[in-house]
mmCIF file of C-alpha atoms in Angstrom:
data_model
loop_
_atom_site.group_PDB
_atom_site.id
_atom_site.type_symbol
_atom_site.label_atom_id
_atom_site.label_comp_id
_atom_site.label_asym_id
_atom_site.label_seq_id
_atom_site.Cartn_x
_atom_site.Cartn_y
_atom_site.Cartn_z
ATOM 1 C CA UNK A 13 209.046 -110.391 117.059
ATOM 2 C CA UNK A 14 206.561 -110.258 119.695
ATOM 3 C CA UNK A 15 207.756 -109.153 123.445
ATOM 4 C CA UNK A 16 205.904 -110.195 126.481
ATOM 5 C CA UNK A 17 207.238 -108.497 129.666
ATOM 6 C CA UNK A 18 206.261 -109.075 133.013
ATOM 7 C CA UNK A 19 206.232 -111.479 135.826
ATOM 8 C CA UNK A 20 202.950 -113.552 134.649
ATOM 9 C CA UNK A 21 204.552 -113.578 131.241
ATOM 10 C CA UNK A 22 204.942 -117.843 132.016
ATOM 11 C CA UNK A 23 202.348 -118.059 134.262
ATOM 12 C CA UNK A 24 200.444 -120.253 130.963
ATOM 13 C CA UNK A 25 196.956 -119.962 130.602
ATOM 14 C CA UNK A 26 196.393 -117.108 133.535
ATOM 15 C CA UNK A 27 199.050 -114.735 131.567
ATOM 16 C CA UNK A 28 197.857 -111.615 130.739
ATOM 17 C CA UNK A 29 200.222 -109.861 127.724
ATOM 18 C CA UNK A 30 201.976 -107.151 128.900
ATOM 19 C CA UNK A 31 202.004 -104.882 125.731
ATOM 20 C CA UNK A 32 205.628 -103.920 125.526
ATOM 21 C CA UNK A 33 206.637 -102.670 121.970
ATOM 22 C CA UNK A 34 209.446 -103.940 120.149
ATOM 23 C CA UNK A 35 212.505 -102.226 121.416
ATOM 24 C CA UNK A 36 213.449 -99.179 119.280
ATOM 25 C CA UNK A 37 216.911 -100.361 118.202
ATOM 26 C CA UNK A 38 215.043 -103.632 116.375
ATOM 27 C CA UNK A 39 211.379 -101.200 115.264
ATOM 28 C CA UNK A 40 214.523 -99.641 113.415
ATOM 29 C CA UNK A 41 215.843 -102.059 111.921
ATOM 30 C CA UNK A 42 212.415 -103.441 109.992
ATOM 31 C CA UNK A 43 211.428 -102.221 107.519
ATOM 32 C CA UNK A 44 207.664 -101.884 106.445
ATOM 33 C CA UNK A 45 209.004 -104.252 103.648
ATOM 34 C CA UNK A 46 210.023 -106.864 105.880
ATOM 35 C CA UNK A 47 207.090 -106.637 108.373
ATOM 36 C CA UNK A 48 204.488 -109.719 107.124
ATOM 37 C CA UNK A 49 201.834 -109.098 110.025
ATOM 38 C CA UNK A 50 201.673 -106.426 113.074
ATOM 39 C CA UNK A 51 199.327 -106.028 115.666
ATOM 40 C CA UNK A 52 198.408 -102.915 117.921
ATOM 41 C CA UNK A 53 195.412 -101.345 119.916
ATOM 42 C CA UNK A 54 192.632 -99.981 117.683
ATOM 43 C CA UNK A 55 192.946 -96.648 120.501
ATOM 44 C CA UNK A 56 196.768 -96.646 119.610
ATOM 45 C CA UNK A 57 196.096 -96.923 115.692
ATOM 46 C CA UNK A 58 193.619 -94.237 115.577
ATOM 47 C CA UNK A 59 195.998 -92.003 117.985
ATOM 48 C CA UNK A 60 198.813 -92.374 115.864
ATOM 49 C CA UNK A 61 196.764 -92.748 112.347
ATOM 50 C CA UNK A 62 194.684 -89.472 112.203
ATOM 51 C CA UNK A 63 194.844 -88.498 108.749
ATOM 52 C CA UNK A 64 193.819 -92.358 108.258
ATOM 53 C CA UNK A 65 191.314 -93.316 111.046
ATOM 54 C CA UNK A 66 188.861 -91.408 112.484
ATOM 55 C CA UNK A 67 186.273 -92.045 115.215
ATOM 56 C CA UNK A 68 183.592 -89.741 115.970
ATOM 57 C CA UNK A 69 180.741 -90.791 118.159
ATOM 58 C CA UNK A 70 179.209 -93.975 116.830
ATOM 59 C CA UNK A 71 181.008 -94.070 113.332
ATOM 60 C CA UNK A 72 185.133 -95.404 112.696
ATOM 61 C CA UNK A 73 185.708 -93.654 109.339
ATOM 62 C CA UNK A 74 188.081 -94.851 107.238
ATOM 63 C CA UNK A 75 189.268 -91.383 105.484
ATOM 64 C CA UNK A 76 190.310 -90.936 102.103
ATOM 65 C CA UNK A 77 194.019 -90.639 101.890
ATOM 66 C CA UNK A 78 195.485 -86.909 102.059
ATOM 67 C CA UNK A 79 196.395 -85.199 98.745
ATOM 68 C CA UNK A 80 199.695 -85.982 97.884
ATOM 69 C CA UNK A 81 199.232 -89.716 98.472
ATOM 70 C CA UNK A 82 196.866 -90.867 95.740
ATOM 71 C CA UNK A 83 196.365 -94.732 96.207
ATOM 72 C CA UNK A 84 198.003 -94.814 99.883
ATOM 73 C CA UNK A 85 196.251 -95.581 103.076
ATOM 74 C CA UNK A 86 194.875 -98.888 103.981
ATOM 75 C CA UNK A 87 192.218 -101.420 103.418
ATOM 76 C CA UNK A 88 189.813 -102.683 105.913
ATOM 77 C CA UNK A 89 188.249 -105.644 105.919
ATOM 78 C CA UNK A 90 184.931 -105.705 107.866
ATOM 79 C CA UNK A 91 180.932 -106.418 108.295
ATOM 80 C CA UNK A 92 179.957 -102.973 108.626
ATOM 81 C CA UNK A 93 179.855 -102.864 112.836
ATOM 82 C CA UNK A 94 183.078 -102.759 115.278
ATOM 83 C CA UNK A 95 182.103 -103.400 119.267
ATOM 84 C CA UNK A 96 185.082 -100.988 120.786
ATOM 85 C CA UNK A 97 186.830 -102.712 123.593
ATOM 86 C CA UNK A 98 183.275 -104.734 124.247
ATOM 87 C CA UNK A 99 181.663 -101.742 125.389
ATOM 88 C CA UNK A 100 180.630 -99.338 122.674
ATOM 89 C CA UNK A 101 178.689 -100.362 119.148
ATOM 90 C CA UNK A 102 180.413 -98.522 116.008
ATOM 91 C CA UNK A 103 179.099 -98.591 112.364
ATOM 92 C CA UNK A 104 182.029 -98.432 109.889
ATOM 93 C CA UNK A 105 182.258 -96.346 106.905
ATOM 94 C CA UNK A 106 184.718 -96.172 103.560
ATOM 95 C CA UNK A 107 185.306 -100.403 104.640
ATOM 96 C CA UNK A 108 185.753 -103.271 102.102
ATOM 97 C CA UNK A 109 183.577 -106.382 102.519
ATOM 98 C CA UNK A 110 184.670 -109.114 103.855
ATOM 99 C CA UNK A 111 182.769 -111.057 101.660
ATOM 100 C CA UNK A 112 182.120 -110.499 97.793
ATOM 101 C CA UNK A 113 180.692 -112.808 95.046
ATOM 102 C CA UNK A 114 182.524 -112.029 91.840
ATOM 103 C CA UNK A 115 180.806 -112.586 88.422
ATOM 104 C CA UNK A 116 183.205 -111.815 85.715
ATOM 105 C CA UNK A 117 187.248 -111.818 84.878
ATOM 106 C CA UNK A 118 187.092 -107.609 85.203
ATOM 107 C CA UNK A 119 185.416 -108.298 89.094
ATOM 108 C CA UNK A 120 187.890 -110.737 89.826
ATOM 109 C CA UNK A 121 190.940 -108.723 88.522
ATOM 110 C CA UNK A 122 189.997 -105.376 90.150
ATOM 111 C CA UNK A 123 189.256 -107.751 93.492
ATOM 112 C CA UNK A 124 192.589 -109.547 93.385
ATOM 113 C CA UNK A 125 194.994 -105.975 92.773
ATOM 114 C CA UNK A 126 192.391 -104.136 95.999
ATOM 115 C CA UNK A 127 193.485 -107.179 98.193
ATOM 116 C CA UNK A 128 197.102 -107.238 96.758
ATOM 117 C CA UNK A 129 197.417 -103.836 96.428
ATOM 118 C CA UNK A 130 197.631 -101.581 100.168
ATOM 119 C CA UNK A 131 197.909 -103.074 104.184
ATOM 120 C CA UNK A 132 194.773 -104.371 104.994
ATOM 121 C CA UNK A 133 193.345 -103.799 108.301
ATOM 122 C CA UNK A 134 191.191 -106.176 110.605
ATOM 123 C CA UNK A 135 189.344 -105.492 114.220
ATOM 124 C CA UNK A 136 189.571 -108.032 116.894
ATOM 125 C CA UNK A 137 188.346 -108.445 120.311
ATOM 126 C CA UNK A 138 190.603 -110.245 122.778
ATOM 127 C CA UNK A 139 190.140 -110.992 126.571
ATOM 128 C CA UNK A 140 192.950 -112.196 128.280
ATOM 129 C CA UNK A 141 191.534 -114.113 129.974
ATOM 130 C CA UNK A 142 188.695 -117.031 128.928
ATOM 131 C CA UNK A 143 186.237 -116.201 131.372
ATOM 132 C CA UNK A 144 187.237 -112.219 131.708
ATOM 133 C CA UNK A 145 184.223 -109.869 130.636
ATOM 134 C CA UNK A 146 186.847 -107.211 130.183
ATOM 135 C CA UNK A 147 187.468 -107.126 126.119
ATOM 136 C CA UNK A 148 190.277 -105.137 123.814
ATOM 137 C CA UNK A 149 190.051 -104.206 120.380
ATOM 138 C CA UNK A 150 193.126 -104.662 118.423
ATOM 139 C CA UNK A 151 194.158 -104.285 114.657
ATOM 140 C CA UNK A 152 195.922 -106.474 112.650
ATOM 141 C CA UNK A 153 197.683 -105.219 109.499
ATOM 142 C CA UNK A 154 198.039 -107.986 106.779
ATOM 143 C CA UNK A 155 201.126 -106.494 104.447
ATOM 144 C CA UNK A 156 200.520 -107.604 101.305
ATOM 145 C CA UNK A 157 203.764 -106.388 99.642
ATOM 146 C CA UNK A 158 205.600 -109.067 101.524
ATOM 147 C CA UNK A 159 206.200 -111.487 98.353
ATOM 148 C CA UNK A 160 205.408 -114.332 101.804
ATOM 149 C CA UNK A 161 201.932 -112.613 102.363
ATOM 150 C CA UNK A 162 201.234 -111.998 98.679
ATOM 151 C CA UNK A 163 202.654 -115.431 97.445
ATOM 152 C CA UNK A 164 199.948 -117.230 99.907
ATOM 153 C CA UNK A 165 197.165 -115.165 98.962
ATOM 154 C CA UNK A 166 198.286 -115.744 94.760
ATOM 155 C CA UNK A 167 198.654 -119.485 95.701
ATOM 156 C CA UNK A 168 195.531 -119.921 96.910
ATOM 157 C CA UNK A 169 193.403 -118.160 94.515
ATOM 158 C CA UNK A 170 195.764 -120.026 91.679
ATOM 159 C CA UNK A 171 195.546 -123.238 92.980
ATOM 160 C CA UNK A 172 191.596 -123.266 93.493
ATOM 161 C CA UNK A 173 191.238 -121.975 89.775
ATOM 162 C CA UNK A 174 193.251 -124.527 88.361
ATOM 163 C CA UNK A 175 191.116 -127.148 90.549
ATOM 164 C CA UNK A 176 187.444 -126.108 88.933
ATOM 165 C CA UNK A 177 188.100 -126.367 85.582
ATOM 166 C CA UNK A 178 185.999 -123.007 85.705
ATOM 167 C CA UNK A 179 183.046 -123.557 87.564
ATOM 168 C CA UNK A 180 181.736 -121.693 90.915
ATOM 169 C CA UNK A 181 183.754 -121.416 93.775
ATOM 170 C CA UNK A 182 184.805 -120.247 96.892
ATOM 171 C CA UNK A 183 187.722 -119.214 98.798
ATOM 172 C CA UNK A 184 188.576 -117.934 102.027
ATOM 173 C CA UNK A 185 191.857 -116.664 103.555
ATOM 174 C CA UNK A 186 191.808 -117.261 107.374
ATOM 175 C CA UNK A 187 194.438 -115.321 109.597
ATOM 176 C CA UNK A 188 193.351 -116.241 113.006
ATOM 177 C CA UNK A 189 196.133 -119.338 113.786
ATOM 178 C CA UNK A 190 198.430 -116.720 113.555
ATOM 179 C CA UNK A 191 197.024 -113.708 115.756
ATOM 180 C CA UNK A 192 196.010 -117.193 118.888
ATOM 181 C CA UNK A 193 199.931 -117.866 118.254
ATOM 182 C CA UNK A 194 200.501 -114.311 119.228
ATOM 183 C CA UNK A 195 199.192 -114.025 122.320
ATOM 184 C CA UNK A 196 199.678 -115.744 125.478
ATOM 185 C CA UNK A 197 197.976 -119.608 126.271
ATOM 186 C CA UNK A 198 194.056 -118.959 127.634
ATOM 187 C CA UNK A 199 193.709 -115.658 125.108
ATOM 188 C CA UNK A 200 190.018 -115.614 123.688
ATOM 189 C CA UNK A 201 189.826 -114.262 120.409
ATOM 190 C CA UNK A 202 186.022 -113.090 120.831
ATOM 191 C CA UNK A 203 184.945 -112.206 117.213
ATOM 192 C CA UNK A 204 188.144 -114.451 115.627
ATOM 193 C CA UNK A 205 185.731 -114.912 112.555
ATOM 194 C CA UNK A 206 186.177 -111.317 111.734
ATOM 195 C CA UNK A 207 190.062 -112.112 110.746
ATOM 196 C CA UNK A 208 189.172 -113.795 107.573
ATOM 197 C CA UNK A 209 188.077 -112.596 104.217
ATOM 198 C CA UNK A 210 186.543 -114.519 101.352
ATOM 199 C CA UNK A 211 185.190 -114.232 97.936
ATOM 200 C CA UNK A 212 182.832 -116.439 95.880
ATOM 201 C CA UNK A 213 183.336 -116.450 91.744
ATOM 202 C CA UNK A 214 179.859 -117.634 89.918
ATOM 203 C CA UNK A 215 181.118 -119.125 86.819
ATOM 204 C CA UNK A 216 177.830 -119.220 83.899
ATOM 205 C CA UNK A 217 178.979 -123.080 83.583
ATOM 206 C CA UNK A 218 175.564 -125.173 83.357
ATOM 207 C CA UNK A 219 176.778 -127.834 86.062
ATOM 208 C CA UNK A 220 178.496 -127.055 88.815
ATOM 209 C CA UNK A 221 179.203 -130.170 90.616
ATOM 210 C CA UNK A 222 182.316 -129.354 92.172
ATOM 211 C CA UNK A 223 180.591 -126.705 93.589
ATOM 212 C CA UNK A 224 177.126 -128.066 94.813
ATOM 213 C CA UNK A 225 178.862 -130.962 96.650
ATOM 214 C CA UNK A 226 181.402 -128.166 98.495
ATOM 215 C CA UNK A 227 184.617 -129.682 96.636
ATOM 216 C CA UNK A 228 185.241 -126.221 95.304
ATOM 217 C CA UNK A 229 185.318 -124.242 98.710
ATOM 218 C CA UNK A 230 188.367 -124.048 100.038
ATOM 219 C CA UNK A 231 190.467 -122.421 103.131
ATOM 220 C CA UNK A 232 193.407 -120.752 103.239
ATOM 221 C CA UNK A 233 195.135 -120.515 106.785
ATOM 222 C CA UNK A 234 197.347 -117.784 106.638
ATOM 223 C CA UNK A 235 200.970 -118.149 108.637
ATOM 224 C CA UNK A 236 203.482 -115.210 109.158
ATOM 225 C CA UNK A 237 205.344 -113.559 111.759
ATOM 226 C CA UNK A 238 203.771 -110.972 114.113
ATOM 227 C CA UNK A 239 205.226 -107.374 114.841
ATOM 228 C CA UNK A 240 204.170 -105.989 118.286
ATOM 229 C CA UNK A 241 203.470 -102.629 117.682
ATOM 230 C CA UNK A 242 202.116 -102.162 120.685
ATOM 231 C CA UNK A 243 203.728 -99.027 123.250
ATOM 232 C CA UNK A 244 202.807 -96.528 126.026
ATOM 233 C CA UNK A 245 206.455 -94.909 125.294
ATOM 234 C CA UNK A 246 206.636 -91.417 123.697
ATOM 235 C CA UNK A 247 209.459 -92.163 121.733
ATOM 236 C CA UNK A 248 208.337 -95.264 120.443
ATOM 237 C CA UNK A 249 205.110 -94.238 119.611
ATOM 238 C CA UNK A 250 206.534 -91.710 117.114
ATOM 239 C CA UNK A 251 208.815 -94.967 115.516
ATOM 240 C CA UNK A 252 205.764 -96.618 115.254
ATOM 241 C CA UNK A 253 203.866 -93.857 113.796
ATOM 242 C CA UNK A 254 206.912 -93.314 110.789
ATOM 243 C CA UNK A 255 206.196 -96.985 110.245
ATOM 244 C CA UNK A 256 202.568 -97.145 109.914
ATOM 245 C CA UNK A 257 203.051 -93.981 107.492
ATOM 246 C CA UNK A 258 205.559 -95.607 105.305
ATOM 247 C CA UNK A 259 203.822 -98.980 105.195
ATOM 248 C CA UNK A 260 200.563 -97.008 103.820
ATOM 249 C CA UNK A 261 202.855 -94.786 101.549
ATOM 250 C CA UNK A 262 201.183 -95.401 97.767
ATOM 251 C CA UNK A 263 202.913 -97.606 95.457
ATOM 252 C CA UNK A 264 204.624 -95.772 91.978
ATOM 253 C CA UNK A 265 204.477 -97.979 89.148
ATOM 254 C CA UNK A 266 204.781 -96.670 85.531
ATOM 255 C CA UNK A 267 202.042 -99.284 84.156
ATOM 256 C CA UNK A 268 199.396 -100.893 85.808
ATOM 257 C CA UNK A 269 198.889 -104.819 85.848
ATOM 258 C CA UNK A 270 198.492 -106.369 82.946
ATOM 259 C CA UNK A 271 194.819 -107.638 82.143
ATOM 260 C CA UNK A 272 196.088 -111.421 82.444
ATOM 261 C CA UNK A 273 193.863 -114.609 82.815
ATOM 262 C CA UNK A 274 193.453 -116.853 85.383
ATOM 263 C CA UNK A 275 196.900 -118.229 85.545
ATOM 264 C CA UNK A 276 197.989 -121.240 87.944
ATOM 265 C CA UNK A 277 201.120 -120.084 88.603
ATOM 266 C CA UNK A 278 202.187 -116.127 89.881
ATOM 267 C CA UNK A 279 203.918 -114.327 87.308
ATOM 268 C CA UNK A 280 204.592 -110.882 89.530
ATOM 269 C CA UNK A 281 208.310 -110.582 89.825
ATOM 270 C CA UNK A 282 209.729 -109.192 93.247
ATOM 271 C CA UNK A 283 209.358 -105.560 91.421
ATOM 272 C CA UNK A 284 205.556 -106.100 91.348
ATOM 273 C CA UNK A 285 205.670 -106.697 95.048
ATOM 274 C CA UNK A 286 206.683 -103.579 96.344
ATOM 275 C CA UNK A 287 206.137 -101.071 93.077
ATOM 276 C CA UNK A 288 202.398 -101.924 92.258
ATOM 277 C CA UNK A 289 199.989 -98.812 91.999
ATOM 278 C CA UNK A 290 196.745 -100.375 93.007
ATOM 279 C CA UNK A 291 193.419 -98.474 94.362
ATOM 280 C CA UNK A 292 189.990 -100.570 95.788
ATOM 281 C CA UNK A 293 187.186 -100.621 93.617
ATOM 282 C CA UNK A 294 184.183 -99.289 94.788
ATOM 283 C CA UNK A 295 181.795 -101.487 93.785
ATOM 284 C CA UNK A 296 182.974 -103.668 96.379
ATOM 285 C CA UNK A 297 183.144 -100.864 99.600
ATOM 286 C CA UNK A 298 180.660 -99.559 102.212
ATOM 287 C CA UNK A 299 178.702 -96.912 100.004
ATOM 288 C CA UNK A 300 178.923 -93.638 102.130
ATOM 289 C CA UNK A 301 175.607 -92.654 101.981
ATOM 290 C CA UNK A 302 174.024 -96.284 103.548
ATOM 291 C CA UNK A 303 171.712 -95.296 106.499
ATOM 292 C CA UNK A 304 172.991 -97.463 109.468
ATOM 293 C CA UNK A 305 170.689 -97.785 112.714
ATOM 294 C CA UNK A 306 172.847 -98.659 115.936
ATOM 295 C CA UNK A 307 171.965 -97.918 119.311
ATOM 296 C CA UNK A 308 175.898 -97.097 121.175
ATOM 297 C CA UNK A 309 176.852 -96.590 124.722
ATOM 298 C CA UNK A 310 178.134 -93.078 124.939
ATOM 299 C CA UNK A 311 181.717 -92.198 125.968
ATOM 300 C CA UNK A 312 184.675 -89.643 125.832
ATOM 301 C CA UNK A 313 185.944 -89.867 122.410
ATOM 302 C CA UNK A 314 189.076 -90.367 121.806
#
């Protein structure tokens, strides 16, 4: 799906990715269904993401969805900070961490519908270049109602259950091998650690040798197909924007998941995929009110 354009589009590892959207014949012909991973500038998302995104000074909010779309918007994924484009140092607000440790079956059943249940959102800083000081932040949007993304995030937190006989462990989903694959040879992810998300499950079990000797830890490298949503063109930019709202639309679903055990195998029918009504849990997200302290180079906002 991705389009490089441009004549040091084969010029290996001195290419520099020319960000040419999708053409708008084929942006209208995927659906947000269809679309397992997309990528675009974090100035572009909040541009065309208002109601979602909103950066003001030092601070990227993530805003509560607007009325009329109850359980909607997106998920991000994050450590709190965001370095725009290398040059200015944003906290985040309204984010879900990256990294949880989950104590009961209630924690890991409101963790597993927040992850399963809206697009998540990542920041990443690229330079084109290994040795160029001149960094971009981009987005990547996990879609998690593509039964390919959700059926490798199910897998992997099935499989690892099955494997501890319930004691401690920990899992991590990893999604950088597919954002390197996306751009051009000599790309430098900066931050690539920041495109992963894990959780860690403390069982009460009295030994927990699987997990002291680190047989119980376990990564999951996320594949899937990249969508360049990436354009400068006014026309395009409005496709993209109908897109972005539609993948973030809420969910309807008459009944809310069922309050199952840890099962080995997925039991969520293709119905579940794209119909499931699911909201984060705060006890898991960036409390509003924490005081942040970070210093941040001052410019236009945008």
């Amino acid at each position: 799906m991705a389009v490089w354009s441009g004549p040091d589009s084969a010029a290996g590892g001195s290419a520099r990715p020319s960000l040419t959207s999708v053409s708008s014949g084929e942006l209208q012909s995927v659906r947000t269904c269809n679309c397992e991973l997309a990528l675009l500038p974090l100035r572009q998302l909040l541009l065309l993401q208002p109601d979602a995104f909103q950066l003001k000074g030092d601070t990227l909010a993530l805003l509560d969805p607007p009325r009329g779309r109850p359980g909607g918007g997106f998920t991000v994924l994050s450590d709190g900070s965001l370095d725009v484009d290398g040059q200015r140092l944003c906290r985040l607000t309204g984010y879900f961490k990256r990294h949880v440790e989950l104590n009961t079956h209630y924690d890991y059943k409101n963790y597993r519908e927040t992850i399963l249940g809206r697009p998540l959102v990542f920041f990443i800083n690229v330079r084109t270049k290994y040795n160029s000081s001149k960094e971009k932040t981009y987005a990547l949007l996990v879609n998690p109602r593509h039964p390919k993304m959700r059926r490798q995030i199910e897998n992997g937190m099935n499989n690892i259950i099955s494997s501890v006989f319930g004691e401690s462990y920990k899992l991590k989903f990893d999604f950088q091998d597919a954002v390197r694959k996306f751009f051009p040879s000599g790309t430098h992810l900066v931050n690539g650690e920041n495109l992963s998300f894990s959780y860690e499950f403390k069982s009460d079990a009295l030994f927990d040798f699987f997990y002291w000797f680190g047989i119980s830890k376990n990564t999951v490298s996320v594949k899937g197909q990249v969508l360049n949503l990436s354009s400068t063109n006014t026309e395009k930019k409005e496709m993209i924007t109908k897109f972005l709202d539609k993948m973030s639309e809420p969910n309807l679903r008459s009944h809310s998941f069922s309050d199952r055990k840890f099962s080995v195998t997925s039991r969520s029918s293709v119905d579940d995929v794209f119909n499931s009504n699911l909201t984060p849990q705060p006890s898991f997200m960036e409390s509003p009110f924490t005081v942040w302290t970070i210093s941040a180079v001052q410019e236009p906002e945008v």
